[in-house]
Coordinates of C-alpha atoms in Angstrom, one line a residue:
Chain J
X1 CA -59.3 -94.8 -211.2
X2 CA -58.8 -96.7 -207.9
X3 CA -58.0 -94.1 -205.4
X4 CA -60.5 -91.8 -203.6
X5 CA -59.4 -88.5 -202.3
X6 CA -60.6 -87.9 -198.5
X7 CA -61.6 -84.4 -197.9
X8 CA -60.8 -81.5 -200.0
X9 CA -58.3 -83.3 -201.7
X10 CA -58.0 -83.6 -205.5
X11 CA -56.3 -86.3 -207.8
X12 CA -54.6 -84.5 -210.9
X13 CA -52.6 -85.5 -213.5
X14 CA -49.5 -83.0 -214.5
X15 CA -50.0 -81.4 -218.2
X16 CA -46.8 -80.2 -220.0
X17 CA -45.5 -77.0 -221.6
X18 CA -48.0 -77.3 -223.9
X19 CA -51.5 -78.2 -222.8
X20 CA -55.3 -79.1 -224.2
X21 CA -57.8 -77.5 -222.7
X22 CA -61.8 -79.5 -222.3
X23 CA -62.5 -77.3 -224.9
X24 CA -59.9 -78.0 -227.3
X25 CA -57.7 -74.7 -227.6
X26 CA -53.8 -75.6 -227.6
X27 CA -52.2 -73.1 -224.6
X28 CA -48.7 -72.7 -225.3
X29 CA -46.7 -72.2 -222.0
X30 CA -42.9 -70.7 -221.9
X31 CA -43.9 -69.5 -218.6
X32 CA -41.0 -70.2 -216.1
X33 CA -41.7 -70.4 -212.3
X34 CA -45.2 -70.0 -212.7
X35 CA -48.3 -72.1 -211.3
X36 CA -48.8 -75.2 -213.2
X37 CA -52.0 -76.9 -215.3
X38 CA -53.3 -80.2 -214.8
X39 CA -56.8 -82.8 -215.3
X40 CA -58.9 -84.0 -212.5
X41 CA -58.7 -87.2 -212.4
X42 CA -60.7 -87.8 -208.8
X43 CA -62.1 -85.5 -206.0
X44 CA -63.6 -85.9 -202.5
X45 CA -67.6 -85.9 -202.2
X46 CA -67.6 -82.4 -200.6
X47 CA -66.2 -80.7 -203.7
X48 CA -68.8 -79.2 -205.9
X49 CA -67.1 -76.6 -207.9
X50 CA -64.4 -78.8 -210.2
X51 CA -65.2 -82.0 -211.9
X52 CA -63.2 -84.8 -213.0
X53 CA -61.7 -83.7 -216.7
X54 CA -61.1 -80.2 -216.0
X55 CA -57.6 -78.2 -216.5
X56 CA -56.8 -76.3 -213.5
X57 CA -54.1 -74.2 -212.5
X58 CA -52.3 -74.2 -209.2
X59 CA -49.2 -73.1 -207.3
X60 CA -46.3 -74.8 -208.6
X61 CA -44.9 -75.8 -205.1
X62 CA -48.5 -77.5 -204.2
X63 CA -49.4 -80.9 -203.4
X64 CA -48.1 -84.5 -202.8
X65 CA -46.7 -86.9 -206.1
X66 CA -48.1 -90.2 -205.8
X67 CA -47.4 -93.5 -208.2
X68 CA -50.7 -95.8 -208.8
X69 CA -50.5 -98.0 -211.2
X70 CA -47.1 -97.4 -212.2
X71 CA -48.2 -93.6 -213.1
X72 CA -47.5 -90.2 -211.4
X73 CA -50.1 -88.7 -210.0
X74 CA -50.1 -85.3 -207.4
X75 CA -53.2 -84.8 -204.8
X76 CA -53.9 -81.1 -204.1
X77 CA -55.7 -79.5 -201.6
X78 CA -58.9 -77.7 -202.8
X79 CA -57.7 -74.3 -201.2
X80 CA -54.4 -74.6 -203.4
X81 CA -56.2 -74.7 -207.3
X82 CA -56.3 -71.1 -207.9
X83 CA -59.3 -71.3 -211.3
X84 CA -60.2 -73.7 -213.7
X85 CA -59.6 -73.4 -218.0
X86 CA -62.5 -73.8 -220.0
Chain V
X1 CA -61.3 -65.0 -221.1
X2 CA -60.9 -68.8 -220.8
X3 CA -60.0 -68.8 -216.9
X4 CA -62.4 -68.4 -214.2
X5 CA -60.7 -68.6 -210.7
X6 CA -62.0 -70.3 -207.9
X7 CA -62.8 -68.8 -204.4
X8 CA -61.9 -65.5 -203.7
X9 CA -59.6 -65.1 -206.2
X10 CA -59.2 -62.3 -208.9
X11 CA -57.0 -62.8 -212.6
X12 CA -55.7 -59.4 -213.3
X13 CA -53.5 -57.7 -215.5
X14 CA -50.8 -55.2 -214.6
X15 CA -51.0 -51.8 -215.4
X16 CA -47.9 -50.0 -216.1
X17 CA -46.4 -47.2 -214.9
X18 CA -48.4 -44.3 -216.6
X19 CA -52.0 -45.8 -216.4
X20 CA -55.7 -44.8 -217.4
X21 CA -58.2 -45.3 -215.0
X22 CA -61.9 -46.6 -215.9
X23 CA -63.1 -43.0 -216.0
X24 CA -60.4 -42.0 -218.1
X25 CA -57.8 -40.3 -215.9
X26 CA -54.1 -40.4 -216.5
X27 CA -52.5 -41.5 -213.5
X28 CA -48.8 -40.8 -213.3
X29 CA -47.1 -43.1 -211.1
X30 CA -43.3 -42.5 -210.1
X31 CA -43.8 -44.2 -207.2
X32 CA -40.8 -46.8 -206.4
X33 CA -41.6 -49.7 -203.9
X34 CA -45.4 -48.8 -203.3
X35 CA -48.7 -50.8 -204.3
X36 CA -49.3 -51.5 -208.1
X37 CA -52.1 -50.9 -210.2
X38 CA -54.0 -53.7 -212.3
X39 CA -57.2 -54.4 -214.2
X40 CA -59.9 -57.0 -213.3
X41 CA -60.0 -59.4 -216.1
X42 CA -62.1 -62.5 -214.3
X43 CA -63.0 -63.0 -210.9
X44 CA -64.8 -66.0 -208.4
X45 CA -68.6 -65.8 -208.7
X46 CA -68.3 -65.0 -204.4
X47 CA -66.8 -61.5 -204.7
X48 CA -69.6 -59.2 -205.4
X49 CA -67.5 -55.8 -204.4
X50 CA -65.3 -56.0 -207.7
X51 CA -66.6 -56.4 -211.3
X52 CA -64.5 -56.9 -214.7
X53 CA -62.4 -53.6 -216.2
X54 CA -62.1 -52.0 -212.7
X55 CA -58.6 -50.9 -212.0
X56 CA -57.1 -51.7 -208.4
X57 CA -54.4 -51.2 -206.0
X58 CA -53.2 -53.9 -204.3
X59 CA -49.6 -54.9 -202.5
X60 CA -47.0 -55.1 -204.3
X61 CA -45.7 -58.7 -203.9
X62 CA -49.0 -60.2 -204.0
X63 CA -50.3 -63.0 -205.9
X64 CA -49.3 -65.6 -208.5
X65 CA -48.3 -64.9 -212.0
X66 CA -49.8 -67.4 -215.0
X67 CA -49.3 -66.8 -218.6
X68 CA -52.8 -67.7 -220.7
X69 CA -52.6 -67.7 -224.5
X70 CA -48.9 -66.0 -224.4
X71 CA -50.1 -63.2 -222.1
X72 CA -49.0 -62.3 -218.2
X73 CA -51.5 -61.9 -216.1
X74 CA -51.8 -62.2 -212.2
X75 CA -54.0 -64.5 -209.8
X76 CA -54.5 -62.4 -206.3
X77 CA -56.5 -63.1 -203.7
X78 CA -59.4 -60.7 -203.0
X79 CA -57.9 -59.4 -199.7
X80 CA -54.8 -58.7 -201.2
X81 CA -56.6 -55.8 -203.3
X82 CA -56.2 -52.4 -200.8
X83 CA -59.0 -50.7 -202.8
X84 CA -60.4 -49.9 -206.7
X85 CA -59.5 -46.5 -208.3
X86 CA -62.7 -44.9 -209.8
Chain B
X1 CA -60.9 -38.4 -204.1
X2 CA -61.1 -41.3 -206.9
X3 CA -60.4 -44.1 -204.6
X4 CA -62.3 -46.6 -203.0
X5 CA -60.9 -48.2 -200.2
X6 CA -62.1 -52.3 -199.8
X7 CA -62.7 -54.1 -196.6
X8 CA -62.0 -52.5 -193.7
X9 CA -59.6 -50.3 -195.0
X10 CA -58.7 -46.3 -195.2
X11 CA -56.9 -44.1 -197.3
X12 CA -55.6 -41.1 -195.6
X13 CA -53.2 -38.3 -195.5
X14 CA -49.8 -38.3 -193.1
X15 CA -50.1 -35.3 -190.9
X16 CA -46.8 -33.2 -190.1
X17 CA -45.4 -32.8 -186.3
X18 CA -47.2 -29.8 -185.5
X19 CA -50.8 -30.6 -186.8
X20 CA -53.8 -29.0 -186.2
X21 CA -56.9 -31.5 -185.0
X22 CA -60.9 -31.0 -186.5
X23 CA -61.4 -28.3 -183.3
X24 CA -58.4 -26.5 -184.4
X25 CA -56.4 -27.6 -181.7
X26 CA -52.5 -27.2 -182.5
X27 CA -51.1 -30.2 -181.1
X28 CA -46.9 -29.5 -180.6
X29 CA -45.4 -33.2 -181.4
X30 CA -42.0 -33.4 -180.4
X31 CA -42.3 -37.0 -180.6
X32 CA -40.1 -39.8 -182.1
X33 CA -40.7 -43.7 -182.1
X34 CA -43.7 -42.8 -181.5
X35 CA -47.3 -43.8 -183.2
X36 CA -47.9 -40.7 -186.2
X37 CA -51.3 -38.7 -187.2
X38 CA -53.3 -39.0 -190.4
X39 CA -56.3 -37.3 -191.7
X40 CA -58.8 -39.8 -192.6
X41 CA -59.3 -39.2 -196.9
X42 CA -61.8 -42.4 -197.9
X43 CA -62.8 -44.8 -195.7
X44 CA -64.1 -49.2 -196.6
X45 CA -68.1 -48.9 -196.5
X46 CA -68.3 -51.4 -193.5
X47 CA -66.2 -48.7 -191.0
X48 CA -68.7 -47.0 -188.5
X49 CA -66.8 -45.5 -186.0
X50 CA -64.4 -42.9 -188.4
X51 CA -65.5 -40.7 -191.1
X52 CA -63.7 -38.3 -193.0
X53 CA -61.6 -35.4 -192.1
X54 CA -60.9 -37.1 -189.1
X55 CA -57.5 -37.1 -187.4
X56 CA -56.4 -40.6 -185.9
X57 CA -53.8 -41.8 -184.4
X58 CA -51.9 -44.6 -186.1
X59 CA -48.9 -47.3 -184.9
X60 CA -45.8 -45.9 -186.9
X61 CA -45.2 -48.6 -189.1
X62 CA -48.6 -49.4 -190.2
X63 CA -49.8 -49.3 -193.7
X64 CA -49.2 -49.2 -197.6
X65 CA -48.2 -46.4 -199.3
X66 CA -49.6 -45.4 -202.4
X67 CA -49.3 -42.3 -205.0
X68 CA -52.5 -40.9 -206.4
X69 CA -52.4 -38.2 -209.0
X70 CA -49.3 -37.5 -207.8
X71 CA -49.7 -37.2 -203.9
X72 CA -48.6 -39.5 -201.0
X73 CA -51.5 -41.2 -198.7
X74 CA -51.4 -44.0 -196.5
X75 CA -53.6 -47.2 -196.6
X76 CA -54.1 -48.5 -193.3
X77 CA -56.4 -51.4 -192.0
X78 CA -58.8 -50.2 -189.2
X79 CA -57.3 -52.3 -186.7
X80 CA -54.3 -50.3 -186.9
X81 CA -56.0 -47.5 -185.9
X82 CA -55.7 -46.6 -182.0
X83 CA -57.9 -43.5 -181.4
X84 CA -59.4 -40.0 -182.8
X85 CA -58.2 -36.7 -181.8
X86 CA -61.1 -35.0 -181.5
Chain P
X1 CA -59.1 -35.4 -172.8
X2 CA -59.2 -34.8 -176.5
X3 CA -58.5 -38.3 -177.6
X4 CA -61.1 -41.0 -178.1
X5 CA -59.3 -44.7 -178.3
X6 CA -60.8 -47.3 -180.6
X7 CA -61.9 -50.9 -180.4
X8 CA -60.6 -52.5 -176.8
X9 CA -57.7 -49.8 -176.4
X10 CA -57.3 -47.8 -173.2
X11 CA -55.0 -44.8 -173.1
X12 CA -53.1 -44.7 -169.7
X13 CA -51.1 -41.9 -167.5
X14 CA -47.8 -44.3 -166.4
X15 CA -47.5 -44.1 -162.6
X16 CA -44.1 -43.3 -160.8
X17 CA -42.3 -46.2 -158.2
X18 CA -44.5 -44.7 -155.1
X19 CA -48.2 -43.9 -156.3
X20 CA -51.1 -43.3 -154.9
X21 CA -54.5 -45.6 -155.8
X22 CA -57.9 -44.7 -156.4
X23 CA -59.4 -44.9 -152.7
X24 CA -55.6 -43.3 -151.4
X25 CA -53.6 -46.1 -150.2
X26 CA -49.7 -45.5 -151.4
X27 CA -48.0 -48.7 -152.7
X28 CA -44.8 -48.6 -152.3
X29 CA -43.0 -50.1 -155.3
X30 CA -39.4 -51.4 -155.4
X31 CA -40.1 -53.5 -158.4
X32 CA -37.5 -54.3 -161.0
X33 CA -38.5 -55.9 -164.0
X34 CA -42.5 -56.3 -163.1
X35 CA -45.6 -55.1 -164.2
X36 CA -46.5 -51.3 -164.2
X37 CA -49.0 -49.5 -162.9
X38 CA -51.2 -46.6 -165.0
X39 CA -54.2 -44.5 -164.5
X40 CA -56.7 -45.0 -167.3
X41 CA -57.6 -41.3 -168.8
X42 CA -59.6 -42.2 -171.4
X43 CA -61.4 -45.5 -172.7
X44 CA -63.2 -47.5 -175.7
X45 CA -67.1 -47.6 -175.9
X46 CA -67.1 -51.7 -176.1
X47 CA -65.0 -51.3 -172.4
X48 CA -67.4 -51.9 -169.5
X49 CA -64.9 -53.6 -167.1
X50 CA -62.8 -50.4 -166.2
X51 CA -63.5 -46.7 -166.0
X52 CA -61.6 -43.5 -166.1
X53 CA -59.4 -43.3 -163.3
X54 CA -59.1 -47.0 -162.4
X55 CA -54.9 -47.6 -161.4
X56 CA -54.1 -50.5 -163.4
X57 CA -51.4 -52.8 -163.5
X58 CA -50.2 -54.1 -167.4
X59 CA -47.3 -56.3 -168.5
X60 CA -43.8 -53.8 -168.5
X61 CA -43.3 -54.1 -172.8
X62 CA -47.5 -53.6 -173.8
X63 CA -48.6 -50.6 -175.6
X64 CA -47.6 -47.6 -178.0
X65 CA -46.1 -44.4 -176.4
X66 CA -48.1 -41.2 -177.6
X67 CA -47.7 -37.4 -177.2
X68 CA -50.7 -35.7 -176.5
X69 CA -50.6 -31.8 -175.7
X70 CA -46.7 -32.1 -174.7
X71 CA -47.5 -35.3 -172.1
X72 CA -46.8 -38.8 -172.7
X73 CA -49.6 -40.9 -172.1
X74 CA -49.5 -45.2 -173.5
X75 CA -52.4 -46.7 -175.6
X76 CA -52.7 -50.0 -174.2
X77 CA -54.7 -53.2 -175.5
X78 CA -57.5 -54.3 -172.5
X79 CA -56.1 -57.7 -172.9
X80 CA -52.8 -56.5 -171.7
X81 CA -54.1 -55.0 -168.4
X82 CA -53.6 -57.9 -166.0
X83 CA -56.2 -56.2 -163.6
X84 CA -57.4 -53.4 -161.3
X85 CA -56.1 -51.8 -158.0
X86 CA -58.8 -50.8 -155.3
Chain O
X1 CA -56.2 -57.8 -150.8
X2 CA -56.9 -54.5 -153.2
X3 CA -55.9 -56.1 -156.4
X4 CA -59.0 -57.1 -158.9
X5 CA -57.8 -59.4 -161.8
X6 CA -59.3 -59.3 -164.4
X7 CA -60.5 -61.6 -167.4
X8 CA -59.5 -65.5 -166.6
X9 CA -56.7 -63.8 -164.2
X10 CA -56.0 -65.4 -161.0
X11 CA -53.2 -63.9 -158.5
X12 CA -51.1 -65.9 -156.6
X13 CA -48.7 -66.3 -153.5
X14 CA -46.4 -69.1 -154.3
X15 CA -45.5 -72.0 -151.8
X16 CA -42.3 -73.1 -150.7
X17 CA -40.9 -76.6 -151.5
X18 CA -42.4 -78.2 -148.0
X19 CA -46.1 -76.8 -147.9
X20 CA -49.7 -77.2 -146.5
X21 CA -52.8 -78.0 -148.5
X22 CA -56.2 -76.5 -148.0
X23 CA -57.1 -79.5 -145.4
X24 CA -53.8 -79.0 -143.6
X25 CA -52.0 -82.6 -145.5
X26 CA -47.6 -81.8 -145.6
X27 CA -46.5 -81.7 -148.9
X28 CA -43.0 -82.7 -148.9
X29 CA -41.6 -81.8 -152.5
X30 CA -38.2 -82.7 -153.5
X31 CA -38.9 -81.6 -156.7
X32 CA -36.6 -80.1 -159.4
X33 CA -37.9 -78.6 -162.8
X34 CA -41.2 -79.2 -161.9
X35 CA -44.4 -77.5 -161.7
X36 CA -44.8 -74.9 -159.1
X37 CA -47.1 -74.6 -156.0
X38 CA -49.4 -71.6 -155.0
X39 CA -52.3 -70.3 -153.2
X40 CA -55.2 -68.6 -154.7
X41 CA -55.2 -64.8 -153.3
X42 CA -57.8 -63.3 -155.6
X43 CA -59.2 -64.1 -159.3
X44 CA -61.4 -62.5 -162.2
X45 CA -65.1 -63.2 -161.6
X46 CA -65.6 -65.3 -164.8
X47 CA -63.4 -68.2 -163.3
X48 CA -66.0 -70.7 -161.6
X49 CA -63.8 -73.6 -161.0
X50 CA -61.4 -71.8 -158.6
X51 CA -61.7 -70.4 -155.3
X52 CA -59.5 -68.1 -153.1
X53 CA -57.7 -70.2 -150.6
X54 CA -57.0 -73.2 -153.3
X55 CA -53.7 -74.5 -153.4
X56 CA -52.7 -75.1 -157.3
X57 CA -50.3 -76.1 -159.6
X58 CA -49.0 -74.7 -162.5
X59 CA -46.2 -74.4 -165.1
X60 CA -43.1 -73.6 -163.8
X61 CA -42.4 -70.4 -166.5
X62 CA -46.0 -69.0 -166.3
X63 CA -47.5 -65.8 -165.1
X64 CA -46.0 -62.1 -164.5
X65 CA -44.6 -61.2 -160.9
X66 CA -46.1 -58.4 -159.0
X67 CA -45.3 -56.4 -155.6
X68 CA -48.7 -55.4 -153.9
X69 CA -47.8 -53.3 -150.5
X70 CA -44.4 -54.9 -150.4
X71 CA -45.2 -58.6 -151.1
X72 CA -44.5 -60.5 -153.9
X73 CA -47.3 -62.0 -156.0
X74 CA -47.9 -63.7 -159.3
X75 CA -50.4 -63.0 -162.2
X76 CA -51.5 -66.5 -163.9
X77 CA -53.8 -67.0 -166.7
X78 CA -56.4 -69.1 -165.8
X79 CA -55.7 -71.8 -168.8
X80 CA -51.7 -72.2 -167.0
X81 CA -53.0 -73.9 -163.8
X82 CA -52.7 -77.3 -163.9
X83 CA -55.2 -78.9 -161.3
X84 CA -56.0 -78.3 -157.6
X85 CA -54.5 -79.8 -155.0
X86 CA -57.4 -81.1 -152.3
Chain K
X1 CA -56.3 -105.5 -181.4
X2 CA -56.4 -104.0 -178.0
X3 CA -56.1 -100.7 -179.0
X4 CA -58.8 -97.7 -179.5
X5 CA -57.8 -95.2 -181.1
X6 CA -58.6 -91.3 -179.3
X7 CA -60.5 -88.7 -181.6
X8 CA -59.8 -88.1 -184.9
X9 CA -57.5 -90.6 -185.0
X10 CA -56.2 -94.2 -186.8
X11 CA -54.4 -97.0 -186.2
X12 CA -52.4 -98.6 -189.2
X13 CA -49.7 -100.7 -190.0
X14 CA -47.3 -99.6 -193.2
X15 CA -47.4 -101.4 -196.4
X16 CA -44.7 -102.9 -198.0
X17 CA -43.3 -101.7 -201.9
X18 CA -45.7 -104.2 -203.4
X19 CA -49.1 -104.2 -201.6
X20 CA -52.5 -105.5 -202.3
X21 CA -55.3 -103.4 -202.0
X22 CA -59.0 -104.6 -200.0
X23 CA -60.5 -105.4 -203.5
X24 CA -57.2 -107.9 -204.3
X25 CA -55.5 -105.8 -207.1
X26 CA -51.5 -105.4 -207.2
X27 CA -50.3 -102.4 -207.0
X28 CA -46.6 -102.0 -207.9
X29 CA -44.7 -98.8 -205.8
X30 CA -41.4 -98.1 -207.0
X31 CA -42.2 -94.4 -205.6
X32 CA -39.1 -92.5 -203.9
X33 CA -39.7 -89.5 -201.2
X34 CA -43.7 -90.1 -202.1
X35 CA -46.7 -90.9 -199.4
X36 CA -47.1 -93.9 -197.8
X37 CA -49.6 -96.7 -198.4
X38 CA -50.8 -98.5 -195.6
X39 CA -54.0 -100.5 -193.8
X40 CA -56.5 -99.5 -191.4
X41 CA -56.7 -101.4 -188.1
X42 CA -58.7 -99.9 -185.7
X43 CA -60.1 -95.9 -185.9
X44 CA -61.5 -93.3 -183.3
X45 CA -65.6 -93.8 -183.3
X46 CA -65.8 -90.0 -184.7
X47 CA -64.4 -91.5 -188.3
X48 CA -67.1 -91.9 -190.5
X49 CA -65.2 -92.3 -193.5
X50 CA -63.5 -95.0 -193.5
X51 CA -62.9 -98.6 -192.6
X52 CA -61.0 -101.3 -191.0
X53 CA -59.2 -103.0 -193.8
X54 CA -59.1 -100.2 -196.1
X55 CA -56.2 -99.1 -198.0
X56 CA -54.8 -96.0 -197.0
X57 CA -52.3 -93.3 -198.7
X58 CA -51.0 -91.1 -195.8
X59 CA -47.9 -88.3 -196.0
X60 CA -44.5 -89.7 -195.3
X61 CA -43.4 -88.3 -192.4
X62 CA -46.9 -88.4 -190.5
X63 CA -47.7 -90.5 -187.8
X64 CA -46.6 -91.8 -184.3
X65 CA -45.0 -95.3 -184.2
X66 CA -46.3 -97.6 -181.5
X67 CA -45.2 -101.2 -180.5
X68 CA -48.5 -103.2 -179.7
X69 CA -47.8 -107.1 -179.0
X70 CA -44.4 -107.0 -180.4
X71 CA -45.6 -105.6 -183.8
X72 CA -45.0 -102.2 -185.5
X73 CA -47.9 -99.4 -186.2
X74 CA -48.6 -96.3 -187.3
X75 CA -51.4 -93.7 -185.0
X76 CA -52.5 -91.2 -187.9
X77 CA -54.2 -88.3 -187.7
X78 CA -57.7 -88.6 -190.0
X79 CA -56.4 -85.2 -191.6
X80 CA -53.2 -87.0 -192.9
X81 CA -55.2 -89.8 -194.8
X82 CA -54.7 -88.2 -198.5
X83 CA -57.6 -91.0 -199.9
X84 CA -58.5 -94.5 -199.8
X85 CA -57.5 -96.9 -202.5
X86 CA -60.2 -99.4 -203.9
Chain S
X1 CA -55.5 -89.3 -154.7
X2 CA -55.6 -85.3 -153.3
X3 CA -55.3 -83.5 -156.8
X4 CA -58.1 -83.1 -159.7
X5 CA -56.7 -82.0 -162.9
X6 CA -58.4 -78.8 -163.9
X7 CA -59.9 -78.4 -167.5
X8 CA -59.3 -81.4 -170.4
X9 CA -55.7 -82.4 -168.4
X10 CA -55.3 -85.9 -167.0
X11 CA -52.8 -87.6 -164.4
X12 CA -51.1 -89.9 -164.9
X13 CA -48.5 -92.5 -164.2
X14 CA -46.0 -93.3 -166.3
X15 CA -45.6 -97.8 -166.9
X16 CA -42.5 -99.1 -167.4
X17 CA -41.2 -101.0 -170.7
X18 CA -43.5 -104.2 -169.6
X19 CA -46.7 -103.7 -168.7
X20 CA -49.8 -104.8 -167.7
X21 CA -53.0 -103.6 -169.3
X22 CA -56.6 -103.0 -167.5
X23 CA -57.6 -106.7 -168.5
X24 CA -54.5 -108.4 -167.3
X25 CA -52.5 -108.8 -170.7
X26 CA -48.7 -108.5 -171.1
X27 CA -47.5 -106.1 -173.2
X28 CA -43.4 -106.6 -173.9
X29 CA -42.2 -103.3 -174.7
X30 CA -38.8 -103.0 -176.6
X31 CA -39.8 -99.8 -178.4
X32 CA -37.4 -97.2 -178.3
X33 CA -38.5 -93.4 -179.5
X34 CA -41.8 -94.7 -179.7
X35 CA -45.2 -93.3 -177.6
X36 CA -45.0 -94.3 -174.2
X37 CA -48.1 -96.3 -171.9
X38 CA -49.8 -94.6 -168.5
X39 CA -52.3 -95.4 -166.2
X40 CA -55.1 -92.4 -165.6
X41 CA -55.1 -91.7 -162.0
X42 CA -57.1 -88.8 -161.8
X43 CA -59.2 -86.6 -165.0
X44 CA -60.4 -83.4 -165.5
X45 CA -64.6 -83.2 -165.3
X46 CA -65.3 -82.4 -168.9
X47 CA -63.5 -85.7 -170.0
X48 CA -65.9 -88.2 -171.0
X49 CA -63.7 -91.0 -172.8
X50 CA -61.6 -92.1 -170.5
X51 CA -61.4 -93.3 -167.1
X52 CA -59.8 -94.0 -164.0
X53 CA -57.5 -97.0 -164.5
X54 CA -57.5 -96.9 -168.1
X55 CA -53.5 -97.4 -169.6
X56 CA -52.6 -95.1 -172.4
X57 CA -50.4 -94.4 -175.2
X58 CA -49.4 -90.6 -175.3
X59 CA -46.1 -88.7 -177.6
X60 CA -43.3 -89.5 -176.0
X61 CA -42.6 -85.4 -175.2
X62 CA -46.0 -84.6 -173.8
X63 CA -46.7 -83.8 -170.5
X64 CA -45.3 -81.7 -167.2
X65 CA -43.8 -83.8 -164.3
X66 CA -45.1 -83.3 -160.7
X67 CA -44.1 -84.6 -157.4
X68 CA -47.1 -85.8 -155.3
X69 CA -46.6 -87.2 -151.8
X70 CA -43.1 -88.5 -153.0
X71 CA -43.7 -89.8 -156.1
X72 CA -43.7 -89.2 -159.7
X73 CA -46.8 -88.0 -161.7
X74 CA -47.4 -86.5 -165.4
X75 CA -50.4 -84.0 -166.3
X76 CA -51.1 -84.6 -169.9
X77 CA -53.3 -82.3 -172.2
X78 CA -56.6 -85.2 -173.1
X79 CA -55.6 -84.3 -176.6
X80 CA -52.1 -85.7 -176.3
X81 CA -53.4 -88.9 -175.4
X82 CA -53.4 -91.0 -178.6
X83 CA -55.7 -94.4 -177.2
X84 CA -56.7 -96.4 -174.8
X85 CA -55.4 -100.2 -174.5
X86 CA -58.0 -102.4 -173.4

């Protein structure tokens, strides 16, 4: 991926309805209005708790949508994933 | 569980209105517009003051609900819980 | 009492307008808009300066309510404490 | 005076229009819409900049009205008394 | 004077719009909207950069007015005056 | 350019739809209502993470405009760079 | 010039649409709603990147007006000044 995040930011990638998790397991989500999952793609240097391939959760209202390379793309604050699936 | 969340934050599940306490005790709860009652499920390696299956009160509009494997639970932060019934 | 207060928190117990104070004291309260008087119930580990069975003075629209086993208390942070009647 | 305030509160006596300071000197007062003037009655332990009995002048709208023993005394925040009369 | 401010409280006399500086220089001010002129009557004992006697400027809204033995005076926080005129 | 930057702070100049990043590659932005792209011209000394010349992705609506030699810029704020693309 | 600007404020006067910088270069100015240029003329004693003479870009709604010996002057908060033009 070309883009570094500055900061705590983090580079994630949207996942629908129904999601992979790293380990495999298929969560089905009918969840309306609810906080959202999606994959690391890239993270600033000071962020040592995620890595790049995890599913995360966080509030569905969060972050900015960005296009690179003709994909969509959001960048979250750190402060605004609220855990990580494993 | 497959969720750990980050930072101070706590994945609970609400307890309804007639609950049983860790120790056991029946706790009927008429109570309209107060605090609500939940069990820990998983909570950020930082809080050392809470530990999994404790039941706590915390304010009522708090926190973010998520649905993991078909299931409702509730993301709050750790100063949104008022205190853990024993 | 079966609850733990967290942080700097307190659980205690709404005292009516003519209240009686640790020394006995009867203490006429004719008094409306005005701040109201608790006895302190269970107190956050971290509070020094209240213990319980104390009677404090409180601003009137402070606090959580909560039922437990079937009773009214109060849950009120420590800053929203003014003073001890002593 | 059977009230101890907490933290950086002062409880205060309100002073009437003509009042009399510590070392006797009357002010007279035709103030509208200015600060007011108070005698301190009783103090936190962390105050070291006033003492019981200091007349002190606080912005008109600060602090919470309380009935102590059938008198009204005001439970003022030391960042709200602008200073000291001599 | 037998006022004390305290904290970073300075009490001034305001100037009127044609005034005298500290080293006797005219000030004519035309002025409309502007910051506001005053002399330094007393001030809390932390404040190092003022003394009584300086002529300052400061925000026109600022401060709280007070009568001290008839005479009108203002309470300004240290952080509202603007400079010192010389 | 004339112009140094105070602080935390950056001078750029906006990209247009179709830009080309420091290493050369096309980057096709079709993006609606989405953060900017633009290129670093001059920074405050404090910046230690980042460069003239780099490729920037800032938040839409940050950013002061400024006129310098008859040509438009952008003075950002460090904290509104979301990351640098490569 | 008889007035020092008192913590990190600076004064300064405002240039009109052309302008020349410390080092003698035209700057044509057509901007509308855009930052506008200064020249310091007096600075606070804790500020220790800017000088005396130095022309400035600050936001457009920074700053309190003041009259000094007939003319017009604006005290600007350091932090509203976004750089220095050289």
């Amino acid at each position: 991926m070309n883009f570094k995040p500055l900061g705590e930011r983090v580079l994630v990638e949207r996942l629908e309805e129904s999601s992979t998790t790293a380990s495999g397991i298929i969560i089905p989500d009918n969840a309306k209005e609810k906080p959202s999952k999606a994959k690391v793609i890239a993270l600033g240097k000071e962020i040592k708790k995620l890595q790049e391939g995890d599913v995360i959760v966080f509030g569905k209202y969060a972050g900015s949508e960005i296009t690179l390379e003709g994909k969509e793309y959001l960048i979250l604050e750190f402060s605004d994933i609220l855990g990580i699936l494993a």
